[in-house]
JSON list of C-alpha atoms and ligand atoms in Angstrom, two decimals:
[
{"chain": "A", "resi": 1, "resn": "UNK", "atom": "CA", "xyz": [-15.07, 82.55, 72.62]},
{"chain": "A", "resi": 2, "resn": "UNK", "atom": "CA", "xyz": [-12.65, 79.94, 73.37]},
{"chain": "A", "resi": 3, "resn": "UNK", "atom": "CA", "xyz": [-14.13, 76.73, 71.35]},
{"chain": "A", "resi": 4, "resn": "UNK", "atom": "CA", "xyz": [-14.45, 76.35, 67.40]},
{"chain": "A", "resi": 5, "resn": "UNK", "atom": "CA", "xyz": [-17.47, 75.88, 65.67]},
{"chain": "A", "resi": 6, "resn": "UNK", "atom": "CA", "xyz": [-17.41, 74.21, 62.47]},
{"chain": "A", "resi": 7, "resn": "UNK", "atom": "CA", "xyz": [-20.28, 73.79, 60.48]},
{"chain": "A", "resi": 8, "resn": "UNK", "atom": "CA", "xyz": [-21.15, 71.32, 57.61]},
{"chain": "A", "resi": 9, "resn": "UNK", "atom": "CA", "xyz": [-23.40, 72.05, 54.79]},
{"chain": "A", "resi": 10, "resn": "UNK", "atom": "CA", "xyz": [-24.36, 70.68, 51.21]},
{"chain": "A", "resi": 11, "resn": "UNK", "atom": "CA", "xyz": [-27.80, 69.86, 49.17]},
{"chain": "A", "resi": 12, "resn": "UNK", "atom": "CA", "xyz": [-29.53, 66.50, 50.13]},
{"chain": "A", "resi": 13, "resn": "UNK", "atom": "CA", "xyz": [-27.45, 63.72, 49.43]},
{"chain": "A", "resi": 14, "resn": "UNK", "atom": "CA", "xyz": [-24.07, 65.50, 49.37]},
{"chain": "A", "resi": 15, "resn": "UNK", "atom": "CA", "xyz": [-22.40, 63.12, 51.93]},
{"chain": "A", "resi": 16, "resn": "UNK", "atom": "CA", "xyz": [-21.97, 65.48, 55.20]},
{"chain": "A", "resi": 17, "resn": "UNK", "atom": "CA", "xyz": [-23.37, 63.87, 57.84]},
{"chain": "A", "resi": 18, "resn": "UNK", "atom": "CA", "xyz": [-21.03, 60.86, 56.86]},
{"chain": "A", "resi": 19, "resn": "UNK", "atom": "CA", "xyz": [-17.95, 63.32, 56.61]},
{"chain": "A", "resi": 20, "resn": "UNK", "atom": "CA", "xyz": [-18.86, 64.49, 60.12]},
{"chain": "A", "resi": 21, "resn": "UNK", "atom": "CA", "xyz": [-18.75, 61.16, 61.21]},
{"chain": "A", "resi": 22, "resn": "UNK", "atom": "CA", "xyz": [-15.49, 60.20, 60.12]},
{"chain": "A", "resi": 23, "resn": "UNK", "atom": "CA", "xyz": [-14.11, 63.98, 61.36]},
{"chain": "A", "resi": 24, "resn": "UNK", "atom": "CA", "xyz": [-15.08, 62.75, 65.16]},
{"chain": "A", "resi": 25, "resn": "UNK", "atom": "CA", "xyz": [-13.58, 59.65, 65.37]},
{"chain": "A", "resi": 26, "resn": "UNK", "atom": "CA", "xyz": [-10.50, 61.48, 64.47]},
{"chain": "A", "resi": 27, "resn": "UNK", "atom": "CA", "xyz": [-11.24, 63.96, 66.69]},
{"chain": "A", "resi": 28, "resn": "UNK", "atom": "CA", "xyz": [-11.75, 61.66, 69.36]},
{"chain": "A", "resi": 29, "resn": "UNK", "atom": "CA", "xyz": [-8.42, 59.63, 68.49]},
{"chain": "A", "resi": 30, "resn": "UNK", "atom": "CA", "xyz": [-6.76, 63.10, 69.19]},
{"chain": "A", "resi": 31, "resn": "UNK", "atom": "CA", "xyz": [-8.32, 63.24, 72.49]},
{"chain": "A", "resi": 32, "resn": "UNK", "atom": "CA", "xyz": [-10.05, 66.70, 71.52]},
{"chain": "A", "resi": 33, "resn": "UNK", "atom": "CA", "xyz": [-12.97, 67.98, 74.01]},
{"chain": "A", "resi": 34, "resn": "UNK", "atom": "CA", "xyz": [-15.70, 68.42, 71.16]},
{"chain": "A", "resi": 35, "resn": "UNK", "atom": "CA", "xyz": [-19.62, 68.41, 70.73]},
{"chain": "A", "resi": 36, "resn": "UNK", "atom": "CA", "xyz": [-21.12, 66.75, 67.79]},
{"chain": "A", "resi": 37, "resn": "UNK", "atom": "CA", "xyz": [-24.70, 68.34, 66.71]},
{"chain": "A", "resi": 38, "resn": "UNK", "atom": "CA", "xyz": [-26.81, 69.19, 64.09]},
{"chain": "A", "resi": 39, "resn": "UNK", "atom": "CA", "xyz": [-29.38, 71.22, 63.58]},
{"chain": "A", "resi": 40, "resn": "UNK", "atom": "CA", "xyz": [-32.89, 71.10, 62.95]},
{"chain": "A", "resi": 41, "resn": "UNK", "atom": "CA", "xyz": [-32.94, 68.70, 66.11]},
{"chain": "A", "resi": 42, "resn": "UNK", "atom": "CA", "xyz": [-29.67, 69.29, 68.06]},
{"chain": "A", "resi": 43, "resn": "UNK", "atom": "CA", "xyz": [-31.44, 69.90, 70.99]},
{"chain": "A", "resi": 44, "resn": "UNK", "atom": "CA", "xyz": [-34.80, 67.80, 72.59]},
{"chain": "A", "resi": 45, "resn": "UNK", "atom": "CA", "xyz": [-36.70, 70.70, 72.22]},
{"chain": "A", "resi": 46, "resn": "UNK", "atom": "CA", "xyz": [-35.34, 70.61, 68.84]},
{"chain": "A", "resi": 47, "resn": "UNK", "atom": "CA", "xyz": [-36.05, 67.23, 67.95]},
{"chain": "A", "resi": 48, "resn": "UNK", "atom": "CA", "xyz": [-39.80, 67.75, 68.45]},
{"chain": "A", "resi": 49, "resn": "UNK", "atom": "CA", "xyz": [-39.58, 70.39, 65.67]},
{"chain": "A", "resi": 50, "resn": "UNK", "atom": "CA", "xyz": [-37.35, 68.57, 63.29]},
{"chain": "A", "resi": 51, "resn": "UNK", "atom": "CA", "xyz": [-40.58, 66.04, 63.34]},
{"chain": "A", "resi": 52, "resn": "UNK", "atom": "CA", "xyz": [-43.00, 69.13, 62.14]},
{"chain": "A", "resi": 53, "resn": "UNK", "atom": "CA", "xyz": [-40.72, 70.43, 59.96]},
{"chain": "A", "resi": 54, "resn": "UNK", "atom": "CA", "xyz": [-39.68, 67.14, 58.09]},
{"chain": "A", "resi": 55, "resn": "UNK", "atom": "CA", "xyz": [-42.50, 65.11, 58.13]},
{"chain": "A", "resi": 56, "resn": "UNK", "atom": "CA", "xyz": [-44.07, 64.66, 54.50]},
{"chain": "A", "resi": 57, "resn": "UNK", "atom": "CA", "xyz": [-47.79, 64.67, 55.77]},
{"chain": "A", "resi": 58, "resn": "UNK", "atom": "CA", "xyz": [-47.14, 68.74, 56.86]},
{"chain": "A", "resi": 59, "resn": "UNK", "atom": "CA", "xyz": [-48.10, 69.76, 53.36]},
{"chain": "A", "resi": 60, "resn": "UNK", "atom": "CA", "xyz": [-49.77, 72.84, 54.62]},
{"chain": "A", "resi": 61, "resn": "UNK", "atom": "CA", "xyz": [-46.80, 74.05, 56.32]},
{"chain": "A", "resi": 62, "resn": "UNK", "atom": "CA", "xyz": [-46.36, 77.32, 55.76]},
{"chain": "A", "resi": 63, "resn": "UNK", "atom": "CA", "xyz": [-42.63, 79.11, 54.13]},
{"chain": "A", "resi": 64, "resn": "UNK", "atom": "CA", "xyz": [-42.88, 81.90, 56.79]},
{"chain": "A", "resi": 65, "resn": "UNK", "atom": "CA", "xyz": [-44.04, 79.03, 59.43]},
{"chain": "A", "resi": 66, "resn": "UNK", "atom": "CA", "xyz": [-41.01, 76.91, 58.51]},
{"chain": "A", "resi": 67, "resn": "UNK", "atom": "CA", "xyz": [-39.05, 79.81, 58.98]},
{"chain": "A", "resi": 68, "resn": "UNK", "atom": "CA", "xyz": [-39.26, 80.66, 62.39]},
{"chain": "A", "resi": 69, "resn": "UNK", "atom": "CA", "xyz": [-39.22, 77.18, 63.17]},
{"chain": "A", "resi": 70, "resn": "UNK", "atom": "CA", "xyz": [-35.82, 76.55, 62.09]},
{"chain": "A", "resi": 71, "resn": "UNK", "atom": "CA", "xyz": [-34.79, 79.80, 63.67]},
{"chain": "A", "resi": 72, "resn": "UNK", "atom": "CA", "xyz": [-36.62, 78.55, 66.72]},
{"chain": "A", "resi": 73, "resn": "UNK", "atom": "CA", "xyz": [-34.59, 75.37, 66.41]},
{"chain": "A", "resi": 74, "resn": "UNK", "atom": "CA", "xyz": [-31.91, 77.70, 66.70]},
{"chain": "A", "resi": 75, "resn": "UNK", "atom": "CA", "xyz": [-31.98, 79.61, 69.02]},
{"chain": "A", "resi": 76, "resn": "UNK", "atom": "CA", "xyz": [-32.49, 76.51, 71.63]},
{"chain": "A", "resi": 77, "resn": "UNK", "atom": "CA", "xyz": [-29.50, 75.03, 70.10]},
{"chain": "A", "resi": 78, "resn": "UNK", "atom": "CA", "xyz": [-27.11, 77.65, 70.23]},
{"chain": "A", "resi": 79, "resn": "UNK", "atom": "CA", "xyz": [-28.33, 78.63, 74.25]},
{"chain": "A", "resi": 80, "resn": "UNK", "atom": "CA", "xyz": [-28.73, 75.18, 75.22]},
{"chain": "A", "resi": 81, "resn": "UNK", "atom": "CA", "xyz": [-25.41, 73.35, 73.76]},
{"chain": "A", "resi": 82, "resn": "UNK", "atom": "CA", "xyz": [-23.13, 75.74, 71.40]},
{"chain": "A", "resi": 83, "resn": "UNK", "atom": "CA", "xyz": [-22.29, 78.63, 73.11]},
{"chain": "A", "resi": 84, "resn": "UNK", "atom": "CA", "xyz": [-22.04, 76.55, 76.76]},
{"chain": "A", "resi": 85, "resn": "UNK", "atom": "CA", "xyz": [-19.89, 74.11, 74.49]},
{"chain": "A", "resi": 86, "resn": "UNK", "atom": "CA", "xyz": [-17.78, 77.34, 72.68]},
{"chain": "A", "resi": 87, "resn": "UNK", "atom": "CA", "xyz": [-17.34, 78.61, 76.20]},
{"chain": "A", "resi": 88, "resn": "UNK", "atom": "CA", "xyz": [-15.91, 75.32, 77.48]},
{"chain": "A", "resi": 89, "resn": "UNK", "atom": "CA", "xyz": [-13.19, 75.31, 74.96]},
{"chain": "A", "resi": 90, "resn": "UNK", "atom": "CA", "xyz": [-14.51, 72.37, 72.95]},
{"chain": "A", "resi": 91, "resn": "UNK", "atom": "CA", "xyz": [-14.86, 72.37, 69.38]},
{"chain": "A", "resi": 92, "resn": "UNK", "atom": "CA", "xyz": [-18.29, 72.07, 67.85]},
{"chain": "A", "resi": 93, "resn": "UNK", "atom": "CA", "xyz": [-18.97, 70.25, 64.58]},
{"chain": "A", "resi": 94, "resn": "UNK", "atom": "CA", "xyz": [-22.19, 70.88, 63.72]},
{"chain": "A", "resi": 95, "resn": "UNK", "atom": "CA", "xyz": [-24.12, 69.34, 60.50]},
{"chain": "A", "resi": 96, "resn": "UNK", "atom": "CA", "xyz": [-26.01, 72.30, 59.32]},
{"chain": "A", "resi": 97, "resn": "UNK", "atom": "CA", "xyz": [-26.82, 75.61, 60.65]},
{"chain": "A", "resi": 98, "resn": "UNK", "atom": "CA", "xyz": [-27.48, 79.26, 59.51]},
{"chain": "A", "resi": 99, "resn": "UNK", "atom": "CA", "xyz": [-26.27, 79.43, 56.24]},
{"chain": "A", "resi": 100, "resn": "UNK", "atom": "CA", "xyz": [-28.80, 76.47, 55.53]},
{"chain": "A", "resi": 101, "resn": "UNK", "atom": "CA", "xyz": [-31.49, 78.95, 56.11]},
{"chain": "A", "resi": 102, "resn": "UNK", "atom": "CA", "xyz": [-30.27, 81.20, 53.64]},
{"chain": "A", "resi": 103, "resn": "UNK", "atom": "CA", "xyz": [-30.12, 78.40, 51.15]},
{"chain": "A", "resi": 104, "resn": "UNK", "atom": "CA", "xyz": [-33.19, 76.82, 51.98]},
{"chain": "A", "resi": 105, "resn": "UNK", "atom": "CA", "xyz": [-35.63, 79.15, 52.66]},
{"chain": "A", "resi": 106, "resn": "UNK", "atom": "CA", "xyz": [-33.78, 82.20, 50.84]},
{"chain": "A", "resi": 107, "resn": "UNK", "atom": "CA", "xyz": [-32.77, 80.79, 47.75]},
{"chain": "A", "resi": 108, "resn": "UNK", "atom": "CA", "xyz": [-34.76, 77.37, 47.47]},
{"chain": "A", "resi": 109, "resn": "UNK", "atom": "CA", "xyz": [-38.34, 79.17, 48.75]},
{"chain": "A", "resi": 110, "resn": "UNK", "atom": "CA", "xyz": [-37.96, 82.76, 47.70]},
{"chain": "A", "resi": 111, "resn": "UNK", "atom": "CA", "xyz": [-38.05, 84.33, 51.42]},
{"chain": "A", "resi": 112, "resn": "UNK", "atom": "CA", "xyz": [-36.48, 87.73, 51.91]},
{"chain": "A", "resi": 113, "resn": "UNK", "atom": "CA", "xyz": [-32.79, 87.46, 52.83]},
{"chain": "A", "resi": 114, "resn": "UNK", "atom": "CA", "xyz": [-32.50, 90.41, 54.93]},
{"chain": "A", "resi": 115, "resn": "UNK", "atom": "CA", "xyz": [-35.34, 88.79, 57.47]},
{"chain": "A", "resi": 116, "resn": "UNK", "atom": "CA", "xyz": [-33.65, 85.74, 57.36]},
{"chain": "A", "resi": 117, "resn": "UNK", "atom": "CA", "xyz": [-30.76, 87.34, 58.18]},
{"chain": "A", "resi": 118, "resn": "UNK", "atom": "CA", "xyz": [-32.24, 88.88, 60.92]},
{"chain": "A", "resi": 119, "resn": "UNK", "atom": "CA", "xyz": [-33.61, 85.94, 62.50]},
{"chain": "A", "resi": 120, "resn": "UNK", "atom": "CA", "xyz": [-30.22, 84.27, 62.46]},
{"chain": "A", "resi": 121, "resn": "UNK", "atom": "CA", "xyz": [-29.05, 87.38, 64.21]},
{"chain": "A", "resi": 122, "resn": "UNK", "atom": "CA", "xyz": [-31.90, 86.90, 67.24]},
{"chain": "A", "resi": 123, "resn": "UNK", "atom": "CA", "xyz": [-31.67, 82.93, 66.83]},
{"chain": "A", "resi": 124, "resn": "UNK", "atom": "CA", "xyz": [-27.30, 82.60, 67.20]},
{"chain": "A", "resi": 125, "resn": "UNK", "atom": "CA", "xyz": [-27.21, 85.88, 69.48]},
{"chain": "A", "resi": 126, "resn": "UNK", "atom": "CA", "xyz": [-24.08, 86.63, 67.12]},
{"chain": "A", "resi": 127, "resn": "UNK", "atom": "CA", "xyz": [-22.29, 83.25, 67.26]},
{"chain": "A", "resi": 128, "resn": "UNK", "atom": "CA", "xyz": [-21.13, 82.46, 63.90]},
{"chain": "A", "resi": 129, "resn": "UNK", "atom": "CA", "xyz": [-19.30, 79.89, 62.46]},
{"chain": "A", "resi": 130, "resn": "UNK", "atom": "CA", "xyz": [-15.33, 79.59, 62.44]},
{"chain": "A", "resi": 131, "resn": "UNK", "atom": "CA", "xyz": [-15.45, 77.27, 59.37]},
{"chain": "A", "resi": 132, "resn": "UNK", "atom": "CA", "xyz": [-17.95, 76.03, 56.93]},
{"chain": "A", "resi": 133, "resn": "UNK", "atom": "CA", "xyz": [-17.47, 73.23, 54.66]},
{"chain": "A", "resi": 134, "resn": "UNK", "atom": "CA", "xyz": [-19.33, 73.40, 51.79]},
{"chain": "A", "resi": 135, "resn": "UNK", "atom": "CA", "xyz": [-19.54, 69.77, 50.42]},
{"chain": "A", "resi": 136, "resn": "UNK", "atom": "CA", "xyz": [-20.78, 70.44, 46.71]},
{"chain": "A", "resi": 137, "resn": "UNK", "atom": "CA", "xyz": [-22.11, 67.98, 44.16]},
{"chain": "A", "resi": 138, "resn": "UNK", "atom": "CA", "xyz": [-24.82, 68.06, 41.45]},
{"chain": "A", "resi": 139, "resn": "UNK", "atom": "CA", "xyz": [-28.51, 67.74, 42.36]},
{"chain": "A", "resi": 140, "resn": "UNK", "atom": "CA", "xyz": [-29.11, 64.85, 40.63]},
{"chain": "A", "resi": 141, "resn": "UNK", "atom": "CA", "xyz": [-26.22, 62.43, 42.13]},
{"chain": "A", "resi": 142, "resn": "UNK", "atom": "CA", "xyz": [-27.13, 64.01, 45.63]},
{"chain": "A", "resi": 143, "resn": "UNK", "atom": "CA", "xyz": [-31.04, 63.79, 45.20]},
{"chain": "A", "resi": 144, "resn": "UNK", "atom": "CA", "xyz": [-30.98, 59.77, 44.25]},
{"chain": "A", "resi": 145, "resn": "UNK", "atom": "CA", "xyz": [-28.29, 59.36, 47.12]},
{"chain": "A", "resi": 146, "resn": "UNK", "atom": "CA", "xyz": [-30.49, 60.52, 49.90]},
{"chain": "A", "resi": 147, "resn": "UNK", "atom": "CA", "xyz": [-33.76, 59.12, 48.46]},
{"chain": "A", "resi": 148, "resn": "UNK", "atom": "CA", "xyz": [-32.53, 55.80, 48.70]},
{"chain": "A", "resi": 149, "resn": "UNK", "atom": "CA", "xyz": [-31.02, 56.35, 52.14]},
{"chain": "A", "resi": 150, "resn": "UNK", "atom": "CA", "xyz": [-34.47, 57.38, 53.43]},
{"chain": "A", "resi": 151, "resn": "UNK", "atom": "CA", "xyz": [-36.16, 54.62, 51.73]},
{"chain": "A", "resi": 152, "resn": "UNK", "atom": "CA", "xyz": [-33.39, 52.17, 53.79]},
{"chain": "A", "resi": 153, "resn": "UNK", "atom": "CA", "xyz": [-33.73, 53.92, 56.45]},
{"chain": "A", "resi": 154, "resn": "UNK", "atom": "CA", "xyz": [-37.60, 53.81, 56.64]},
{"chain": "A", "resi": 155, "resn": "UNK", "atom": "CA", "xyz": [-37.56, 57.57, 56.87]},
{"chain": "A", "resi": 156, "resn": "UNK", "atom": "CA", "xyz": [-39.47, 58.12, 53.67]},
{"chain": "A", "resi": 157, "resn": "UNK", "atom": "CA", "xyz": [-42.68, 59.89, 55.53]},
{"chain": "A", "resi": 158, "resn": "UNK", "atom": "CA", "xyz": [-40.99, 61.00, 58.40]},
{"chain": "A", "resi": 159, "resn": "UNK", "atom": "CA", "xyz": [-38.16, 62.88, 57.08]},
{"chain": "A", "resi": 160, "resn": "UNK", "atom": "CA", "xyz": [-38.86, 63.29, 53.42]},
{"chain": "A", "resi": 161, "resn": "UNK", "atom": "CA", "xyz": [-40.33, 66.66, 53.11]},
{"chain": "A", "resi": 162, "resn": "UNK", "atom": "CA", "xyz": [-37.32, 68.47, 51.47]},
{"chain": "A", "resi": 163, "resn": "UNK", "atom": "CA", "xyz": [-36.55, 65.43, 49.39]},
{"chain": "A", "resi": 164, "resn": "UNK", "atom": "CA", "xyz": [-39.70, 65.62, 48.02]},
{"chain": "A", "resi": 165, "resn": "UNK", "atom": "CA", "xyz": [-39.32, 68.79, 46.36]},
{"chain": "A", "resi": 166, "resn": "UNK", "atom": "CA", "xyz": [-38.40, 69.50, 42.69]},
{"chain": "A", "resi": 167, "resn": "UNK", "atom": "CA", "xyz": [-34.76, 69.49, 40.89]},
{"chain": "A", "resi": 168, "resn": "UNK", "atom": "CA", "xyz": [-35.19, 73.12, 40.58]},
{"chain": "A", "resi": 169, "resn": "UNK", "atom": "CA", "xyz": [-35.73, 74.23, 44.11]},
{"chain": "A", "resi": 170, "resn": "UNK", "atom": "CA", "xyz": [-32.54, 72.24, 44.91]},
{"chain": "A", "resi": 171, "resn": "UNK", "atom": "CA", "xyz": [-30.91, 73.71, 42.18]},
{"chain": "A", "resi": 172, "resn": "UNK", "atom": "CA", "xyz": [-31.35, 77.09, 43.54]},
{"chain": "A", "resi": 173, "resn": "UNK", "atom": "CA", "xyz": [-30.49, 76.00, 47.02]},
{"chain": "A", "resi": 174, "resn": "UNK", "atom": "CA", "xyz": [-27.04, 74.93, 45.78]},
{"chain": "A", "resi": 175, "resn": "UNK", "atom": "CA", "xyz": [-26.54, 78.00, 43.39]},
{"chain": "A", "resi": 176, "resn": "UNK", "atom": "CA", "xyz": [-27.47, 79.37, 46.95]},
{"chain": "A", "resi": 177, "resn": "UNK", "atom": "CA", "xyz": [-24.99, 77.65, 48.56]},
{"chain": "A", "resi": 178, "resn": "UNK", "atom": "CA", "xyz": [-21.81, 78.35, 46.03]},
{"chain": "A", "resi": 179, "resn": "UNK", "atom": "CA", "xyz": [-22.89, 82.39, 45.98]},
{"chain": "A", "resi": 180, "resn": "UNK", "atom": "CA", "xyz": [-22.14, 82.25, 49.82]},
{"chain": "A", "resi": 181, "resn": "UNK", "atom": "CA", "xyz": [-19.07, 80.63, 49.59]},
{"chain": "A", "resi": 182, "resn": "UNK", "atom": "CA", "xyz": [-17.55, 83.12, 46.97]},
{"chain": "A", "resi": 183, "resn": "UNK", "atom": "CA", "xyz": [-18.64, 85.76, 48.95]},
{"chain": "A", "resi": 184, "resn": "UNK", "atom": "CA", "xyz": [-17.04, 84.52, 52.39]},
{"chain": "A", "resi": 185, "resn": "UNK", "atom": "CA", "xyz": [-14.18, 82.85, 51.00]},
{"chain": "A", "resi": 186, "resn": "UNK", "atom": "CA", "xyz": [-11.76, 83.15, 54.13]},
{"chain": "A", "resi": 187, "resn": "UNK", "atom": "CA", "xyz": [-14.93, 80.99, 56.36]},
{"chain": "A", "resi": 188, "resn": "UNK", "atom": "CA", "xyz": [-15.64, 78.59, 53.58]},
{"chain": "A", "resi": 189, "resn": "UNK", "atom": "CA", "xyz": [-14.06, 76.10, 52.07]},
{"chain": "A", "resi": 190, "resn": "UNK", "atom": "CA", "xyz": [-15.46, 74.24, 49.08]},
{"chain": "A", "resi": 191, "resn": "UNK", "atom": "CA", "xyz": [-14.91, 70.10, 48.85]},
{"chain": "A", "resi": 192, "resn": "UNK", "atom": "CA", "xyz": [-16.12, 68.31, 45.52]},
{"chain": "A", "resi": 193, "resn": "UNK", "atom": "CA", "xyz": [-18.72, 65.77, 46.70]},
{"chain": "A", "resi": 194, "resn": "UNK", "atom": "CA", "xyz": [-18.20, 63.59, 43.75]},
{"chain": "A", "resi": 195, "resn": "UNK", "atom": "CA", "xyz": [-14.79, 62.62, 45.23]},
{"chain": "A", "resi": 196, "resn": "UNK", "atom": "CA", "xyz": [-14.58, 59.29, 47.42]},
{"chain": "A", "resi": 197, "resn": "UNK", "atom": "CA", "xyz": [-15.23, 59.46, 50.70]},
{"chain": "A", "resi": 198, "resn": "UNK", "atom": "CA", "xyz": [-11.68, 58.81, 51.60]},
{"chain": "A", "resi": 199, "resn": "UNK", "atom": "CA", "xyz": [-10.43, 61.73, 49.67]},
{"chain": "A", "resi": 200, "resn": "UNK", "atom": "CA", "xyz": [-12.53, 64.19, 51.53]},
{"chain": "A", "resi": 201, "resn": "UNK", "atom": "CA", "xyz": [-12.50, 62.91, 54.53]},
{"chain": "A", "resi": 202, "resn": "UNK", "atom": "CA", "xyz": [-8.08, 63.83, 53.80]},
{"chain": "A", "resi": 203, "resn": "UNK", "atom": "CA", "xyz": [-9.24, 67.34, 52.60]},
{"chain": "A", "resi": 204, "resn": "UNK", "atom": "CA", "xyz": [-11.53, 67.58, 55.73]},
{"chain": "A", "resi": 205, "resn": "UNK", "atom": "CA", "xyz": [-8.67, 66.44, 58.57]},
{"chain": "A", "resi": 206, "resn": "UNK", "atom": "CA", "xyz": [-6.01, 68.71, 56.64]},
{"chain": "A", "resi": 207, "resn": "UNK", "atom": "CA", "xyz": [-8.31, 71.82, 57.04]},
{"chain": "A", "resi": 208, "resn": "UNK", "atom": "CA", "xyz": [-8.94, 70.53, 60.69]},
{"chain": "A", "resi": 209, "resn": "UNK", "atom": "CA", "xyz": [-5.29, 69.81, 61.73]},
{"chain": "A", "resi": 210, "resn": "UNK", "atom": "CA", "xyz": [-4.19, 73.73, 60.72]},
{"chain": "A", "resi": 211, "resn": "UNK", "atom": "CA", "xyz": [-6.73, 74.61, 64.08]},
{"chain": "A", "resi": 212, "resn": "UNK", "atom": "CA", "xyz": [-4.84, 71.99, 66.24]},
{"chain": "B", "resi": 301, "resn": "TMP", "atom": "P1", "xyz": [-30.61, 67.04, 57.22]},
{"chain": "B", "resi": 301, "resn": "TMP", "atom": "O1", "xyz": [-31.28, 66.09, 56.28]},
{"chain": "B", "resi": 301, "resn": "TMP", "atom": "O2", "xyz": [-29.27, 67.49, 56.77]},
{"chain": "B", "resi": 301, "resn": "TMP", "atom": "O3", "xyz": [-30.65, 66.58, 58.64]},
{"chain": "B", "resi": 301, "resn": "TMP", "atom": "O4", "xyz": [-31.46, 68.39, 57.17]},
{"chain": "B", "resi": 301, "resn": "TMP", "atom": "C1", "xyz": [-32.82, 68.37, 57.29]},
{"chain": "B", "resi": 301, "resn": "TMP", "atom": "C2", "xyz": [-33.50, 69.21, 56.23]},
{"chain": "B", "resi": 301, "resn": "TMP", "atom": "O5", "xyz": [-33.75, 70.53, 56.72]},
{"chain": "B", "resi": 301, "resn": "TMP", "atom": "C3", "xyz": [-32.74, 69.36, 54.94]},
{"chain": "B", "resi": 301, "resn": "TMP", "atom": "O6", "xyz": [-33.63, 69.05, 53.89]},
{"chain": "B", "resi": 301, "resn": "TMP", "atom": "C4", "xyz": [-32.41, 70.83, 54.88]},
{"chain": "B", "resi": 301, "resn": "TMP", "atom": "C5", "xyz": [-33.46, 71.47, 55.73]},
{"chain": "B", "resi": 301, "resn": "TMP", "atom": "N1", "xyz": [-33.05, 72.72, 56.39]},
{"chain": "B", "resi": 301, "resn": "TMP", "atom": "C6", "xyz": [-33.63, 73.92, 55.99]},
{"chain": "B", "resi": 301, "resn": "TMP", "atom": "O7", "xyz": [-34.44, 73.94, 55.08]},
{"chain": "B", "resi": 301, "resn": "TMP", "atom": "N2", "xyz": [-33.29, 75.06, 56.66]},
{"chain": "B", "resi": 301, "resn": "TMP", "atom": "C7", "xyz": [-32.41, 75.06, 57.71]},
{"chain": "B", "resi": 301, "resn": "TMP", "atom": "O8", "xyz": [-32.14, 76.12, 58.30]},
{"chain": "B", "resi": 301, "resn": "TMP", "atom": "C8", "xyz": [-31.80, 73.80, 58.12]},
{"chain": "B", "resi": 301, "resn": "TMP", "atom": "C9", "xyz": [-30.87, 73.77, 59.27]},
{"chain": "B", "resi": 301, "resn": "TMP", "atom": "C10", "xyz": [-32.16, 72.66, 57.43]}
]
């Protein structure tokens, strides 16, 4: 595939979603062709499940349930907007994908990796990522960060499932998260979260300019 598809992951709090931010304005001062997405939600179709999956008043959501949902999620995404975008040439930054599932529902619930595995297999038809940046922090700085974005956000309800769950689970989702990395060290790249914004944002556009 022609395009680039760079994804962004990190526990709650860790600061992606503004790094991707910053990483498209560049982009767009460079006049690059490039999709900006995200996943759960990329997608309308995906949007309507982000709602199940995040909302705190689904307590009786079920691990397996969640599952498919996100690879459901998936699977419109990548048919819908990533591999038409790949095809095109453009880049795609994406805030979260696959390897979130192994976190999250691997490491943080306990699910079997192999089926997750799997299910990213039928969900991204074999599209993978050409770069991951791993934004890493501890769970505590990145936990109190994105609780009080939701609460300014008014998003406490409708988008604070995850946030809602114990140190530990997060814990294991970034021990998830730093296990990946060291195993895939040539597709991930690991930036210390408890740097300023500025400084990452540099360590982000240097990684991005060797692909230009
Ligand atoms: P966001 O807050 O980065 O938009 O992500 C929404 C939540 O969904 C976040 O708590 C992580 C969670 N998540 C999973 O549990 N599994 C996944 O596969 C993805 C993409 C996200």
């Amino acid at each position: 595939m022609k395009g680039k598809l760079i994804t962004f992951e990190g526990i709650e709090g860790c600061g992606k979603t503004t790094q991707v931010d910053r990483a498209c304005r560049w982009l767009e001062r460079q006049g690059r062709s490039f999709l900006r997405t995200r996943e759960p939600g990329g997608t309308e179709i995906g949007r309507q499940i982000r709602r199940i999956l995040l909302d705190t008043k689904n307590q009786a959501l079920d691990a397996m349930t969640e599952l498919l949902l996100y690879a459901a999620d998936r699977a419109q995404h990548v048919r819908e907007l990533i591999r038409p975008a790949l095809l095109r040439g453009d880049w795609v930054l994406c805030d979260r994908f696959a390897d979130a599932t192994l976190a999250y529902q691997g490491d943080g619930r306990g699910l079997d990796r192999e089926t997750i595995a799997t299910l990213n297999g039928m969900a991204t038809g074999g599209v993978q990522p050409d770069l991951t940046l791993l934004i890493d922090l501890p769970v505590e700085v990145g936990l109190s960060r994105a609780i009080r974005r939701n609460h300014q956000e008014g998003l406490t309800t409708a988008e604070g499932r995850f946030e809602a769950e114990e140190t530990a689970f997060h814990d294991r989702v970034r021990r998830g998260y730093l296990r990946m990395a060291e195993a895939e060290p040539e597709r991930f790249r690991l930036l210390d979260g408890t740097r300023s914004l500025d400084e990452i944002h540099r360590q982000i556009l240097s990684l991005l300019s060797s692909y230009l």
